[in-house]
Amino acid sequence: NAGVMQNPRHLVRRRGQEARLRCSPMKGHSHVYWYRQLPEEGLKFMVYLQKENIIDESGMPKERFSAEFPKEGPSILRIQQVVRGDSAAYFCASSIDRDDTIYFGEGSWLTVV
Amino acid sequence: GENVEQHPSTLSVQEGDSAVIKCTYSDSASNYFPWYKQELGKGPQLIIDIRSNVGEKKDQRIAVTLNKTAKHFSLHITETQPEDSAVYFCAASKGPMGAGGGADGLTFGKGTHLIIQP
């Protein structure tokens, strides 16, 4: 039973480019969460999605960041016009239900140069 | 919102000794407290969790204690081994199992870098 799959694992982007991070939840899981981890910091919640719906995006920056979880395919976290401060590890997690244990993926490390 | 403080930020212990990591939380409505282990370049892995109706939980060499009155909880690792070296994160949430994101979801501490000296 594969875990939460994230790709790419490492991504380098120049300032102003776009970054797209993908997440496939565990089999049977329809709830997806994105967290960001800055160096020497804990994980900070960004957004919570179910299939085709954004449930809670209270942790998302107001500009340049967006997320989706389409009916088919992985969840996508999109960062437009990246800046150096976007450099971080982005973790996806999934759960079977809202009130169930969440499991994290291995993360995507974004470096903006 | 919830605020979770974690101490110490770095902990070095001799192999075979015990390690204790402590966390405090601010929101008395929080009722689920998981601990995660994160190895370098990997995602957080749930190692143990406790709910607010329980004061202590143990799983082999790992135990967690919870004091709801004082709003603090601790991770105890006994007979430490080199493979225990990692960053450990505590978290708190108001949702039953930490899911749900946002205000009811997981709020993490800043992590403790545990170093096991051979």
PDB file of C-alpha atoms in Angstrom:
ATOM      1  CA  ASN A   1       0.000   0.000   0.000  1.00  0.00           C
ATOM      2  CA  ALA A   2       1.844   3.051  -1.256  1.00  0.00           C
ATOM      3  CA  GLY A   3       2.030   6.038   1.015  1.00  0.00           C
ATOM      4  CA  VAL A   4       1.465   9.670   0.129  1.00  0.00           C
ATOM      5  CA  MET A   5       3.452  10.349  -3.023  1.00  0.00           C
ATOM      6  CA  GLN A   6       4.901  13.753  -3.757  1.00  0.00           C
ATOM      7  CA  ASN A   7       6.828  14.971  -6.765  1.00  0.00           C
ATOM      8  CA  PRO A   8       9.120  16.437  -7.576  1.00  0.00           C
ATOM      9  CA  ARG A   9      11.185  15.768  -4.465  1.00  0.00           C
ATOM     10  CA  HIS A  10      13.481  18.673  -5.294  1.00  0.00           C
ATOM     11  CA  LEU A  11      12.718  21.668  -7.461  1.00  0.00           C
ATOM     12  CA  VAL A  12      14.867  24.674  -8.313  1.00  0.00           C
ATOM     13  CA  ARG A  13      13.244  27.749  -9.752  1.00  0.00           C
ATOM     14  CA  ARG A  14      14.507  31.214 -10.631  1.00  0.00           C
ATOM     15  CA  ARG A  15      12.748  34.206  -9.137  1.00  0.00           C
ATOM     16  CA  GLY A  16       9.603  34.997 -11.110  1.00  0.00           C
ATOM     17  CA  GLN A  17       9.049  31.455 -12.391  1.00  0.00           C
ATOM     18  CA  GLU A  18       6.207  29.152 -11.450  1.00  0.00           C
ATOM     19  CA  ALA A  19       6.463  26.104  -9.226  1.00  0.00           C
ATOM     20  CA  ARG A  20       4.020  23.201  -9.356  1.00  0.00           C
ATOM     21  CA  LEU A  21       4.081  20.558  -6.666  1.00  0.00           C
ATOM     22  CA  ARG A  22       2.052  17.387  -6.981  1.00  0.00           C
ATOM     23  CA  CYS A  23       0.603  15.079  -4.376  1.00  0.00           C
ATOM     24  CA  SER A  24      -1.121  11.732  -4.746  1.00  0.00           C
ATOM     25  CA  PRO A  25      -2.834  10.730  -1.495  1.00  0.00           C
ATOM     26  CA  MET A  26      -2.783   7.270  -0.030  1.00  0.00           C
ATOM     27  CA  LYS A  27      -5.157   4.816  -1.650  1.00  0.00           C
ATOM     28  CA  GLY A  28      -8.664   5.369  -0.368  1.00  0.00           C
ATOM     29  CA  HIS A  29      -7.902   8.808   1.046  1.00  0.00           C
ATOM     30  CA  SER A  30      -9.984  11.701  -0.245  1.00  0.00           C
ATOM     31  CA  HIS A  31      -8.768  14.432   2.125  1.00  0.00           C
ATOM     32  CA  VAL A  32      -5.544  16.250   1.314  1.00  0.00           C
ATOM     33  CA  TYR A  33      -3.601  18.832   3.309  1.00  0.00           C
ATOM     34  CA  TRP A  34      -0.604  20.953   2.371  1.00  0.00           C
ATOM     35  CA  TYR A  35       1.909  22.181   4.943  1.00  0.00           C
ATOM     36  CA  ARG A  36       5.017  24.320   4.575  1.00  0.00           C
ATOM     37  CA  GLN A  37       8.179  23.908   6.610  1.00  0.00           C
ATOM     38  CA  LEU A  38      10.726  26.677   6.735  1.00  0.00           C
ATOM     39  CA  PRO A  39      14.280  25.914   7.918  1.00  0.00           C
ATOM     40  CA  GLU A  40      14.431  25.227  11.672  1.00  0.00           C
ATOM     41  CA  GLU A  41      10.651  25.614  11.936  1.00  0.00           C
ATOM     42  CA  GLY A  42       7.716  23.321  12.496  1.00  0.00           C
ATOM     43  CA  LEU A  43       5.138  22.625   9.854  1.00  0.00           C
ATOM     44  CA  LYS A  44       2.584  25.333   9.130  1.00  0.00           C
ATOM     45  CA  PHE A  45      -0.833  24.480   7.738  1.00  0.00           C
ATOM     46  CA  MET A  46      -1.610  25.948   4.321  1.00  0.00           C
ATOM     47  CA  VAL A  47      -4.731  24.389   2.807  1.00  0.00           C
ATOM     48  CA  TYR A  48      -7.157  21.504   3.210  1.00  0.00           C
ATOM     49  CA  LEU A  49      -8.911  20.037   0.174  1.00  0.00           C
ATOM     50  CA  GLN A  50     -11.307  17.307  -0.729  1.00  0.00           C
ATOM     51  CA  LYS A  51     -11.959  16.182  -4.246  1.00  0.00           C
ATOM     52  CA  GLU A  52     -12.869  19.269  -6.296  1.00  0.00           C
ATOM     53  CA  ASN A  53     -13.329  21.394  -3.164  1.00  0.00           C
ATOM     54  CA  ILE A  54     -11.177  23.690  -1.065  1.00  0.00           C
ATOM     55  CA  ILE A  55     -12.361  23.203   2.499  1.00  0.00           C
ATOM     56  CA  ASP A  56      -9.996  25.511   4.376  1.00  0.00           C
ATOM     57  CA  GLU A  57      -7.347  27.761   2.889  1.00  0.00           C
ATOM     58  CA  SER A  58      -6.773  29.918   5.939  1.00  0.00           C
ATOM     59  CA  GLY A  59      -3.032  29.219   5.871  1.00  0.00           C
ATOM     60  CA  MET A  60      -2.457  30.124   2.245  1.00  0.00           C
ATOM     61  CA  PRO A  61      -0.749  33.395   1.376  1.00  0.00           C
ATOM     62  CA  LYS A  62      -3.276  35.701  -0.258  1.00  0.00           C
ATOM     63  CA  GLU A  63      -1.340  36.103  -3.475  1.00  0.00           C
ATOM     64  CA  ARG A  64       0.586  33.827  -5.843  1.00  0.00           C
ATOM     65  CA  PHE A  65      -0.416  30.578  -4.107  1.00  0.00           C
ATOM     66  CA  SER A  66      -3.229  28.297  -5.207  1.00  0.00           C
ATOM     67  CA  ALA A  67      -4.196  24.679  -4.731  1.00  0.00           C
ATOM     68  CA  GLU A  68      -6.517  22.225  -6.358  1.00  0.00           C
ATOM     69  CA  PHE A  69      -7.553  18.609  -6.005  1.00  0.00           C
ATOM     70  CA  PRO A  70      -9.367  17.625  -9.202  1.00  0.00           C
ATOM     71  CA  LYS A  71     -11.736  14.729  -9.596  1.00  0.00           C
ATOM     72  CA  GLU A  72      -9.032  12.813 -11.416  1.00  0.00           C
ATOM     73  CA  GLY A  73      -5.334  13.082 -10.742  1.00  0.00           C
ATOM     74  CA  PRO A  74      -3.143  14.440  -7.991  1.00  0.00           C
ATOM     75  CA  SER A  75      -3.534  17.517  -5.870  1.00  0.00           C
ATOM     76  CA  ILE A  76      -1.477  20.447  -7.153  1.00  0.00           C
ATOM     77  CA  LEU A  77       0.048  23.282  -5.135  1.00  0.00           C
ATOM     78  CA  ARG A  78       0.937  26.103  -7.484  1.00  0.00           C
ATOM     79  CA  ILE A  79       3.187  29.024  -6.656  1.00  0.00           C
ATOM     80  CA  GLN A  80       3.363  31.773  -9.235  1.00  0.00           C
ATOM     81  CA  GLN A  81       6.190  34.298  -9.582  1.00  0.00           C
ATOM     82  CA  VAL A  82       8.273  32.636  -6.904  1.00  0.00           C
ATOM     83  CA  VAL A  83      10.448  34.709  -4.583  1.00  0.00           C
ATOM     84  CA  ARG A  84      13.385  33.643  -2.423  1.00  0.00           C
ATOM     85  CA  GLY A  85      11.146  33.536   0.644  1.00  0.00           C
ATOM     86  CA  ASP A  86       9.150  30.707  -0.955  1.00  0.00           C
ATOM     87  CA  SER A  87      12.147  28.400  -0.535  1.00  0.00           C
ATOM     88  CA  ALA A  88      10.947  25.719   1.856  1.00  0.00           C
ATOM     89  CA  ALA A  89       9.880  22.108   2.163  1.00  0.00           C
ATOM     90  CA  TYR A  90       6.261  21.562   1.174  1.00  0.00           C
ATOM     91  CA  PHE A  91       4.562  18.540   2.668  1.00  0.00           C
ATOM     92  CA  CYS A  92       1.359  16.933   1.584  1.00  0.00           C
ATOM     93  CA  ALA A  93      -0.698  14.756   3.911  1.00  0.00           C
ATOM     94  CA  SER A  94      -3.857  12.753   3.460  1.00  0.00           C
ATOM     95  CA  SER A  95      -6.551  11.078   5.508  1.00  0.00           C
ATOM     96  CA  ILE A  96      -9.485   8.779   4.885  1.00  0.00           C
ATOM     97  CA  ASP A  97     -11.884  11.119   6.549  1.00  0.00           C
ATOM     98  CA  ARG A  98     -11.793  14.505   8.200  1.00  0.00           C
ATOM     99  CA  ASP A  99     -11.632  12.960  11.656  1.00  0.00           C
ATOM    100  CA  ASP A 100      -8.993  10.373  10.910  1.00  0.00           C
ATOM    101  CA  THR A 101      -5.230  10.187  11.303  1.00  0.00           C
ATOM    102  CA  ILE A 102      -3.273  12.082   8.701  1.00  0.00           C
ATOM    103  CA  TYR A 103      -0.193  10.649   6.995  1.00  0.00           C
ATOM    104  CA  PHE A 104       2.552  12.759   5.493  1.00  0.00           C
ATOM    105  CA  GLY A 105       4.436  12.391   2.247  1.00  0.00           C
ATOM    106  CA  GLU A 106       8.207  12.715   1.901  1.00  0.00           C
ATOM    107  CA  GLY A 107       7.991  16.355   0.900  1.00  0.00           C
ATOM    108  CA  SER A 108       9.001  18.567  -2.002  1.00  0.00           C
ATOM    109  CA  TRP A 109      11.972  20.860  -1.433  1.00  0.00           C
ATOM    110  CA  LEU A 110      11.676  24.107  -3.358  1.00  0.00           C
ATOM    111  CA  THR A 111      14.741  26.283  -3.818  1.00  0.00           C
ATOM    112  CA  VAL A 112      14.354  29.686  -5.416  1.00  0.00           C
ATOM    113  CA  VAL A 113      17.555  31.147  -6.825  1.00  0.00           C
TER     114      VAL A 113
ATOM    115  CA  GLY B   1      -5.441  30.291  17.766  1.00  0.00           C
ATOM    116  CA  GLU B   2      -3.460  27.462  19.249  1.00  0.00           C
ATOM    117  CA  ASN B   3       0.200  27.996  20.153  1.00  0.00           C
ATOM    118  CA  VAL B   4       2.541  25.077  20.835  1.00  0.00           C
ATOM    119  CA  GLU B   5       5.909  25.609  22.516  1.00  0.00           C
ATOM    120  CA  GLN B   6       8.505  22.818  22.424  1.00  0.00           C
ATOM    121  CA  HIS B   7      11.695  22.398  24.476  1.00  0.00           C
ATOM    122  CA  PRO B   8      14.551  21.852  24.183  1.00  0.00           C
ATOM    123  CA  SER B   9      15.443  22.757  20.625  1.00  0.00           C
ATOM    124  CA  THR B  10      18.442  20.425  20.760  1.00  0.00           C
ATOM    125  CA  LEU B  11      18.976  17.430  23.036  1.00  0.00           C
ATOM    126  CA  SER B  12      22.095  15.303  23.166  1.00  0.00           C
ATOM    127  CA  VAL B  13      22.077  12.082  25.197  1.00  0.00           C
ATOM    128  CA  GLN B  14      24.352   9.089  25.537  1.00  0.00           C
ATOM    129  CA  GLU B  15      23.239   5.904  23.832  1.00  0.00           C
ATOM    130  CA  GLY B  16      21.222   3.858  26.292  1.00  0.00           C
ATOM    131  CA  ASP B  17      20.100   6.857  28.341  1.00  0.00           C
ATOM    132  CA  SER B  18      16.592   8.315  28.308  1.00  0.00           C
ATOM    133  CA  ALA B  19      15.437  11.408  26.440  1.00  0.00           C
ATOM    134  CA  VAL B  20      12.534  13.655  27.379  1.00  0.00           C
ATOM    135  CA  ILE B  21      11.009  16.336  25.163  1.00  0.00           C
ATOM    136  CA  LYS B  22       8.369  18.689  26.507  1.00  0.00           C
ATOM    137  CA  CYS B  23       5.592  20.698  24.901  1.00  0.00           C
ATOM    138  CA  THR B  24       3.029  23.161  26.170  1.00  0.00           C
ATOM    139  CA  TYR B  25      -0.119  24.285  24.411  1.00  0.00           C
ATOM    140  CA  SER B  26      -2.382  27.275  24.871  1.00  0.00           C
ATOM    141  CA  ASP B  27      -5.869  26.208  23.802  1.00  0.00           C
ATOM    142  CA  SER B  28      -7.672  24.189  26.450  1.00  0.00           C
ATOM    143  CA  ALA B  29     -10.017  22.865  23.741  1.00  0.00           C
ATOM    144  CA  SER B  30      -7.175  20.886  22.146  1.00  0.00           C
ATOM    145  CA  ASN B  31      -7.744  17.188  22.650  1.00  0.00           C
ATOM    146  CA  TYR B  32      -5.359  15.289  20.378  1.00  0.00           C
ATOM    147  CA  PHE B  33      -1.570  15.327  20.774  1.00  0.00           C
ATOM    148  CA  PRO B  34       0.597  13.424  18.285  1.00  0.00           C
ATOM    149  CA  TRP B  35       4.369  13.180  18.094  1.00  0.00           C
ATOM    150  CA  TYR B  36       6.224  12.969  14.805  1.00  0.00           C
ATOM    151  CA  LYS B  37       9.757  11.879  13.975  1.00  0.00           C
ATOM    152  CA  GLN B  38      11.406  13.473  10.978  1.00  0.00           C
ATOM    153  CA  GLU B  39      14.648  12.141   9.563  1.00  0.00           C
ATOM    154  CA  LEU B  40      16.809  14.263   7.316  1.00  0.00           C
ATOM    155  CA  GLY B  41      15.225  14.772   3.915  1.00  0.00           C
ATOM    156  CA  LYS B  42      12.069  12.873   4.810  1.00  0.00           C
ATOM    157  CA  GLY B  43       8.517  13.594   5.855  1.00  0.00           C
ATOM    158  CA  PRO B  44       7.189  13.501   9.415  1.00  0.00           C
ATOM    159  CA  GLN B  45       6.281  10.042  10.623  1.00  0.00           C
ATOM    160  CA  LEU B  46       3.710   9.577  13.366  1.00  0.00           C
ATOM    161  CA  ILE B  47       5.318   7.647  16.233  1.00  0.00           C
ATOM    162  CA  ILE B  48       2.793   7.945  19.028  1.00  0.00           C
ATOM    163  CA  ASP B  49      -0.267   9.982  19.916  1.00  0.00           C
ATOM    164  CA  ILE B  50      -2.495  10.594  22.900  1.00  0.00           C
ATOM    165  CA  ARG B  51      -5.998  11.854  23.362  1.00  0.00           C
ATOM    166  CA  SER B  52      -7.164  14.085  26.158  1.00  0.00           C
ATOM    167  CA  ASN B  53      -9.065  11.392  28.019  1.00  0.00           C
ATOM    168  CA  VAL B  54      -5.830   9.500  28.688  1.00  0.00           C
ATOM    169  CA  GLY B  55      -2.946  10.558  30.922  1.00  0.00           C
ATOM    170  CA  GLU B  56      -0.255   8.254  29.597  1.00  0.00           C
ATOM    171  CA  LYS B  57       0.383   5.952  26.667  1.00  0.00           C
ATOM    172  CA  LYS B  58       3.297   3.643  26.040  1.00  0.00           C
ATOM    173  CA  ASP B  59       4.576   1.791  22.996  1.00  0.00           C
ATOM    174  CA  GLN B  60       7.745  -0.222  23.635  1.00  0.00           C
ATOM    175  CA  ARG B  61      10.535   2.326  24.305  1.00  0.00           C
ATOM    176  CA  ILE B  62       8.342   5.353  23.654  1.00  0.00           C
ATOM    177  CA  ALA B  63       5.829   6.904  26.019  1.00  0.00           C
ATOM    178  CA  VAL B  64       3.805  10.082  26.074  1.00  0.00           C
ATOM    179  CA  THR B  65       2.304  11.769  29.136  1.00  0.00           C
ATOM    180  CA  LEU B  66      -0.359  14.444  29.179  1.00  0.00           C
ATOM    181  CA  ASN B  67      -1.261  16.919  31.911  1.00  0.00           C
ATOM    182  CA  LYS B  68      -4.438  18.679  30.787  1.00  0.00           C
ATOM    183  CA  THR B  69      -4.595  20.935  33.812  1.00  0.00           C
ATOM    184  CA  ALA B  70      -1.147  22.324  33.170  1.00  0.00           C
ATOM    185  CA  LYS B  71      -1.562  22.061  29.385  1.00  0.00           C
ATOM    186  CA  HIS B  72       1.635  20.216  28.764  1.00  0.00           C
ATOM    187  CA  PHE B  73       2.639  16.873  27.320  1.00  0.00           C
ATOM    188  CA  SER B  74       5.934  15.071  27.041  1.00  0.00           C
ATOM    189  CA  LEU B  75       7.649  12.420  24.942  1.00  0.00           C
ATOM    190  CA  HIS B  76       9.851   9.919  26.736  1.00  0.00           C
ATOM    191  CA  ILE B  77      12.279   7.662  24.892  1.00  0.00           C
ATOM    192  CA  THR B  78      14.071   5.041  26.974  1.00  0.00           C
ATOM    193  CA  GLU B  79      17.182   3.019  26.119  1.00  0.00           C
ATOM    194  CA  THR B  80      17.994   5.354  23.267  1.00  0.00           C
ATOM    195  CA  GLN B  81      19.666   3.966  20.148  1.00  0.00           C
ATOM    196  CA  PRO B  82      21.560   5.673  17.301  1.00  0.00           C
ATOM    197  CA  GLU B  83      18.557   5.291  15.004  1.00  0.00           C
ATOM    198  CA  ASP B  84      16.546   7.479  17.370  1.00  0.00           C
ATOM    199  CA  SER B  85      18.589  10.464  16.172  1.00  0.00           C
ATOM    200  CA  ALA B  86      16.164  12.742  14.304  1.00  0.00           C
ATOM    201  CA  VAL B  87      14.020  15.844  14.716  1.00  0.00           C
ATOM    202  CA  TYR B  88      10.929  15.285  16.828  1.00  0.00           C
ATOM    203  CA  PHE B  89       7.825  17.449  16.557  1.00  0.00           C
ATOM    204  CA  CYS B  90       4.904  17.665  18.917  1.00  0.00           C
ATOM    205  CA  ALA B  91       1.519  18.906  17.762  1.00  0.00           C
ATOM    206  CA  ALA B  92      -1.904  19.700  19.156  1.00  0.00           C
ATOM    207  CA  SER B  93      -5.323  19.844  17.595  1.00  0.00           C
ATOM    208  CA  LYS B  94      -8.991  20.243  18.452  1.00  0.00           C
ATOM    209  CA  GLY B  95     -10.059  17.753  15.833  1.00  0.00           C
ATOM    210  CA  PRO B  96     -10.374  14.169  17.023  1.00  0.00           C
ATOM    211  CA  MET B  97      -7.333  12.894  15.157  1.00  0.00           C
ATOM    212  CA  GLY B  98      -5.631  16.047  13.988  1.00  0.00           C
ATOM    213  CA  ALA B  99      -7.183  16.128  10.562  1.00  0.00           C
ATOM    214  CA  GLY B 100      -9.348  18.915   9.244  1.00  0.00           C
ATOM    215  CA  GLY B 101      -6.687  21.548   8.812  1.00  0.00           C
ATOM    216  CA  GLY B 102      -7.076  25.167   9.778  1.00  0.00           C
ATOM    217  CA  ALA B 103      -8.091  26.176  13.263  1.00  0.00           C
ATOM    218  CA  ASP B 104      -9.100  22.670  14.283  1.00  0.00           C
ATOM    219  CA  GLY B 105      -6.172  20.940  12.673  1.00  0.00           C
ATOM    220  CA  LEU B 106      -2.625  20.313  13.753  1.00  0.00           C
ATOM    221  CA  THR B 107      -0.483  23.087  15.218  1.00  0.00           C
ATOM    222  CA  PHE B 108       3.150  22.023  15.428  1.00  0.00           C
ATOM    223  CA  GLY B 109       5.954  22.881  17.800  1.00  0.00           C
ATOM    224  CA  LYS B 110       9.264  24.018  16.306  1.00  0.00           C
ATOM    225  CA  GLY B 111      10.941  20.671  16.792  1.00  0.00           C
ATOM    226  CA  THR B 112      13.687  19.114  18.890  1.00  0.00           C
ATOM    227  CA  HIS B 113      16.858  17.872  17.292  1.00  0.00           C
ATOM    228  CA  LEU B 114      17.693  14.693  19.226  1.00  0.00           C
ATOM    229  CA  ILE B 115      21.290  13.514  18.984  1.00  0.00           C
ATOM    230  CA  ILE B 116      22.250  10.105  20.348  1.00  0.00           C
ATOM    231  CA  GLN B 117      25.956   9.990  21.225  1.00  0.00           C
ATOM    232  CA  PRO B 118      27.554   6.554  20.780  1.00  0.00           C
TER     233      PRO B 118
END
